[in-house]
CSV table of C-alpha atoms in Angstrom, one decimal:
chain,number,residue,atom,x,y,z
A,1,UNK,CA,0.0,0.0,0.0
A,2,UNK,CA,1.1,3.6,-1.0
A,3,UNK,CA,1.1,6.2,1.6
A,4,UNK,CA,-0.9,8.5,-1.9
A,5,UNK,CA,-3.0,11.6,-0.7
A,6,UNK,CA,-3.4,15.0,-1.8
A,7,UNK,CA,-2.9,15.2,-5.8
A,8,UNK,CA,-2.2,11.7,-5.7
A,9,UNK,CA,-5.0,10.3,-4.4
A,10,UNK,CA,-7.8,7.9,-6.6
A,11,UNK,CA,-7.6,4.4,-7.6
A,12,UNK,CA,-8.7,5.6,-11.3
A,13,UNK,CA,-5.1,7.0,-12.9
A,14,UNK,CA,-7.5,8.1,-15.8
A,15,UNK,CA,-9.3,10.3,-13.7
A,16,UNK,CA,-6.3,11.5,-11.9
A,17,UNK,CA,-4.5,12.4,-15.2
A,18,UNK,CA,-7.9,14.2,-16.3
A,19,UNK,CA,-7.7,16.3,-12.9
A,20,UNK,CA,-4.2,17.2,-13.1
A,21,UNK,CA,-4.9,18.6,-16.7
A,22,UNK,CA,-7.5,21.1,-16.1
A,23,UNK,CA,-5.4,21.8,-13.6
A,24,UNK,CA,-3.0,22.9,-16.4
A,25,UNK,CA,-5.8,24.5,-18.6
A,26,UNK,CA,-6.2,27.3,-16.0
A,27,UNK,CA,-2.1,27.9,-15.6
A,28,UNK,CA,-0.6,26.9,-18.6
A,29,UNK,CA,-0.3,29.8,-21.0
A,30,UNK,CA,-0.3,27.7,-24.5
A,31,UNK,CA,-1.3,24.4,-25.3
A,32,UNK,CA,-1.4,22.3,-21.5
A,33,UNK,CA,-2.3,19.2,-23.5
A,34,UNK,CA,1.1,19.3,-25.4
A,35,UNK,CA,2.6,16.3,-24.9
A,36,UNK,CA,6.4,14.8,-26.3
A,37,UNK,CA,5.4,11.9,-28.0
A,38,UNK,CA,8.3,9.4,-28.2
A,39,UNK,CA,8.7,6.6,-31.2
A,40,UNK,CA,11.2,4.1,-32.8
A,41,UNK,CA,12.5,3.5,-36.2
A,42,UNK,CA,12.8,0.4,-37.7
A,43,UNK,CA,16.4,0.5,-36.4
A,44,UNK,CA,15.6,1.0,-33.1
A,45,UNK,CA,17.0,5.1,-33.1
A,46,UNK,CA,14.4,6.8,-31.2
A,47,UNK,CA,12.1,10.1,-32.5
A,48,UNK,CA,10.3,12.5,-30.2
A,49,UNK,CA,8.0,15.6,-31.2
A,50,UNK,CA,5.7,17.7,-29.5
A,51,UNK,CA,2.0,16.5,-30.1
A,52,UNK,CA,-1.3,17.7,-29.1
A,53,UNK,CA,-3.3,15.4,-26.6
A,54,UNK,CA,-7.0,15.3,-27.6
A,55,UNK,CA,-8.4,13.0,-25.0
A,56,UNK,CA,-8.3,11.4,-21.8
A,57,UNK,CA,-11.0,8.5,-21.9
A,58,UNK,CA,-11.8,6.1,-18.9
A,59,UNK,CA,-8.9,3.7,-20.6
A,60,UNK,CA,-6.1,5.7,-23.2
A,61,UNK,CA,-5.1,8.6,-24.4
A,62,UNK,CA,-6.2,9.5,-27.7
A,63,UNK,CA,-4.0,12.2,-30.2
A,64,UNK,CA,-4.6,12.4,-34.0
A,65,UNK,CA,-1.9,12.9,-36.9
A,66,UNK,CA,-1.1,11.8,-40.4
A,67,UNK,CA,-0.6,8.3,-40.8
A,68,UNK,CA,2.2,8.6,-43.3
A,69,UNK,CA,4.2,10.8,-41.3
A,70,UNK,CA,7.5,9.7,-39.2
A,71,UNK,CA,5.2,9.0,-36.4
A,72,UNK,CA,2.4,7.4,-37.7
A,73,UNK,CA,4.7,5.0,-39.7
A,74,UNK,CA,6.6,4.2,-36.6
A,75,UNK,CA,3.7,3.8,-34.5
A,76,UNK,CA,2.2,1.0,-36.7
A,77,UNK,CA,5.3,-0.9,-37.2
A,78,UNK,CA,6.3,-1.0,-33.0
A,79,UNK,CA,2.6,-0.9,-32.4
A,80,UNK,CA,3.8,1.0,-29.0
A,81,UNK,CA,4.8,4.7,-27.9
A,82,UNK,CA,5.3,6.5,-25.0
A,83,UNK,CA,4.7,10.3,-24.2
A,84,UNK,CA,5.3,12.4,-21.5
A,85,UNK,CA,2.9,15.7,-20.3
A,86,UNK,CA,5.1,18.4,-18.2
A,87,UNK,CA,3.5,21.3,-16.6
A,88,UNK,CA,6.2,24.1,-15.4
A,89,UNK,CA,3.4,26.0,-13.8
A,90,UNK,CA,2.5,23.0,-11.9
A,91,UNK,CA,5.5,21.9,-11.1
A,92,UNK,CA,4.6,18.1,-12.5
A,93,UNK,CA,4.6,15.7,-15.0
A,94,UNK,CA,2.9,12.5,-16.2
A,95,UNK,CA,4.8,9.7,-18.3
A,96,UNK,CA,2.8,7.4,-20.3
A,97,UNK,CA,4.0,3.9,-21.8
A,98,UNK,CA,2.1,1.5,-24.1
A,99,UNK,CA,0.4,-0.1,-26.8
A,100,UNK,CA,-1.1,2.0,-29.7
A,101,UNK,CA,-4.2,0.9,-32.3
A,102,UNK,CA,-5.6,3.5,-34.6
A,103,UNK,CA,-8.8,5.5,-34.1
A,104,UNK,CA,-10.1,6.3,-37.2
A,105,UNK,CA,-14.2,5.5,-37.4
A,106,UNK,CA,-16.7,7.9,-36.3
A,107,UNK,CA,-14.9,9.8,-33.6
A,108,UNK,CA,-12.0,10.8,-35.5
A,109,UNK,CA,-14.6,11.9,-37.8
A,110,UNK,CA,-16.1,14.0,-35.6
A,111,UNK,CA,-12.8,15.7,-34.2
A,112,UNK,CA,-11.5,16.6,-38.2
A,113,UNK,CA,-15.3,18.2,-38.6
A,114,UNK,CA,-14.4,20.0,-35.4
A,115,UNK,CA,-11.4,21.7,-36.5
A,116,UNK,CA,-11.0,24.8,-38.6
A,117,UNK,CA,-11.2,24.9,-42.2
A,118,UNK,CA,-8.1,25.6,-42.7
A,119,UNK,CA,-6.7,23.5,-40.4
A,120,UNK,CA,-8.6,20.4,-42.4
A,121,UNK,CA,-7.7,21.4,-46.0
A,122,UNK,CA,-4.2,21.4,-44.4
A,123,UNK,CA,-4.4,18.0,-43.7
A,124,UNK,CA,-5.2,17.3,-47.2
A,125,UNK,CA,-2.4,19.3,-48.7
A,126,UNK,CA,0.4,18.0,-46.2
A,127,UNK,CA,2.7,15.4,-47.3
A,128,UNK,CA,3.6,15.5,-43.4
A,129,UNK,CA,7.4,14.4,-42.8
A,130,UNK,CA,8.2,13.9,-46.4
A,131,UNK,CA,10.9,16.4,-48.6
A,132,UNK,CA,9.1,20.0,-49.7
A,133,UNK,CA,10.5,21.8,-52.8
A,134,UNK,CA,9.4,25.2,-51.0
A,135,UNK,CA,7.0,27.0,-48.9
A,136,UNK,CA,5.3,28.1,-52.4
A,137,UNK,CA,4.9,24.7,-53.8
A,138,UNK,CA,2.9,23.9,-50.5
A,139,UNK,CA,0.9,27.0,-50.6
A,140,UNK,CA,-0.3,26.0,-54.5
A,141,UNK,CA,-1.0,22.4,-52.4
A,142,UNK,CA,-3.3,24.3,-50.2
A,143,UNK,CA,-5.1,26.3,-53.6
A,144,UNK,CA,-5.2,23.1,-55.3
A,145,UNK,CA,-7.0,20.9,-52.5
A,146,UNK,CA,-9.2,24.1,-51.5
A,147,UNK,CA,-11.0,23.8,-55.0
A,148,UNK,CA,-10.9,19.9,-55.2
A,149,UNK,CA,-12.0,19.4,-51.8
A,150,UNK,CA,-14.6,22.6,-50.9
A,151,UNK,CA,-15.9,24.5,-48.1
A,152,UNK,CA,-16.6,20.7,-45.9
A,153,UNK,CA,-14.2,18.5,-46.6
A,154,UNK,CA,-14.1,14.8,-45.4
A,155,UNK,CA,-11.3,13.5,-43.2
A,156,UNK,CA,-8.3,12.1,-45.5
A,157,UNK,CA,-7.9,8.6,-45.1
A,158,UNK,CA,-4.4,8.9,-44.5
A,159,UNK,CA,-5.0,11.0,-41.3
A,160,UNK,CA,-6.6,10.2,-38.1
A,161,UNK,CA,-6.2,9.5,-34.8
A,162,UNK,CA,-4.3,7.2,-32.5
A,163,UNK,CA,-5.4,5.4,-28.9
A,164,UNK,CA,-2.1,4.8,-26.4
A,165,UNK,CA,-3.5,2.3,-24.0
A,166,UNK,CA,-1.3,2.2,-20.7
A,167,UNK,CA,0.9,-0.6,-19.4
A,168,UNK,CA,2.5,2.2,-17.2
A,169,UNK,CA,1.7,5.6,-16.0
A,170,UNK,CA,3.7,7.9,-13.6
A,171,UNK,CA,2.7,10.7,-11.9
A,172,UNK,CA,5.6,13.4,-11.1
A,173,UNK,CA,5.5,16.5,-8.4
A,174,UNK,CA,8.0,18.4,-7.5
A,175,UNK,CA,9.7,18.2,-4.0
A,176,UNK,CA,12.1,20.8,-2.0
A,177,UNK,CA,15.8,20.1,-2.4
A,178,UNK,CA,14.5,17.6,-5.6
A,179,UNK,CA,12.9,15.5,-3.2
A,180,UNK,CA,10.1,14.8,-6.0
A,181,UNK,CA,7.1,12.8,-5.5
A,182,UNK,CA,6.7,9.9,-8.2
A,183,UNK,CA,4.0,7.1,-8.2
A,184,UNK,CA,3.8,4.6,-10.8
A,185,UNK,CA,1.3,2.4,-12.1
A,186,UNK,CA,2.1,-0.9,-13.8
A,187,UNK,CA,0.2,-3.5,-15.4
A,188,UNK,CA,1.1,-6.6,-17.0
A,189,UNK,CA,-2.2,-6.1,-19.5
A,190,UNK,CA,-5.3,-3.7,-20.6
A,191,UNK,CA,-7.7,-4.9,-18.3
A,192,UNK,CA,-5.9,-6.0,-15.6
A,193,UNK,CA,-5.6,-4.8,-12.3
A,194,UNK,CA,-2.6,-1.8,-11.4
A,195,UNK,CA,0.1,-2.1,-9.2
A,196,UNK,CA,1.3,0.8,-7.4
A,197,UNK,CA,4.7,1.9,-6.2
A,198,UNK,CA,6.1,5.4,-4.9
A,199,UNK,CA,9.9,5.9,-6.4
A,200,UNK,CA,12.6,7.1,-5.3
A,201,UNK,CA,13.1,10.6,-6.8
């Protein structure tokens, strides 16, 4: 048993993670959902980016992207990523580990619909990751998609989103004289029940 109170109280790390965000959303001044998401290449060299967290549901985290980019390509060949949320306003941070399967049926629809126009012809006119002659040449990619695609386009098939389900979580606070606070909490599978340790810091 962990001797967890205060911010680190709750059996549900879901709901924890959820609380500590808005948390965030009133401190942070830009984006407190950014998270760096961390991947692998086929070699094995690691990649890590800044990425927008869209959800917290009762069981992942869910963050959307092209699917031919570095990241998407690496997510579906390790089928696992990790990511880390860090709040310097807070003073805390939450690391994430796990398996990732692709979310791409009705609510990814609905998130694309939700963004702005622009933001969703630029989905369609991003070859994300991949060489660009110029800034101009992408701008014409933009005119070009505009008129094919209209004023409501639908979500690409190459984009969408992607659900990290948690083997391990671990909640971070800072501590006087780094004397930090960290809880973790492992599981062998989706499903099954956590374990809980406090670290050393």
């Amino acid at each position: 048993m962990t001797d967890r109170s205060g911010i680190f109280a709750g059996e549900d790390p879901f709901a924890i993670a959820r609380s500590w965000l808005a948390e965030a959303e009133e401190t942070e001044v830009n984006d407190p959902n950014a998270i760096a998401l961390a991947t692998v290449d086929p070699a094995g060299l690691p990649n890590v980016r800044m990425v927008l967290l869209k959800e917290i549901e009762d069981a992942a985290f869910v963050f959307y992207t092209n699917y031919e980019s570095a990241k998407g390509r690496e997510i579906e060949a390790a089928g696992k990523a990790a990511f880390v949320m860090h709040w310097k306003s807070l003073r805390r941070q939450i690391r994430v580990r796990g398996t990732v399967t692709r979310e791409e049926g009705p609510q990814a629809d609905a998130y694309y619909k939700s963004r702005s126009l622009k933001s969703r012809l630029g989905a369609w006119a991003s070859a994300q990751s991949r060489p660009l002659a110029s800034r101009a040449s992408l701008m014409a990619e933009v005119a070009r998609v505009t008129a094919q695609q209209g004023p409501n386009p639908a979500r690409p098939p190459f984009w969408g989103g992607f659900r990290l389900v948690p083997s391990e979580i671990e909640f971070w606070a800072d501590g006087a004289f780094r004397l930090h606070d960290r809880f973790v909490w492992r599981r062998a599978a989706a499903g099954e029940n956590w374990q809980i340790e406090r670290l050393s810091p």
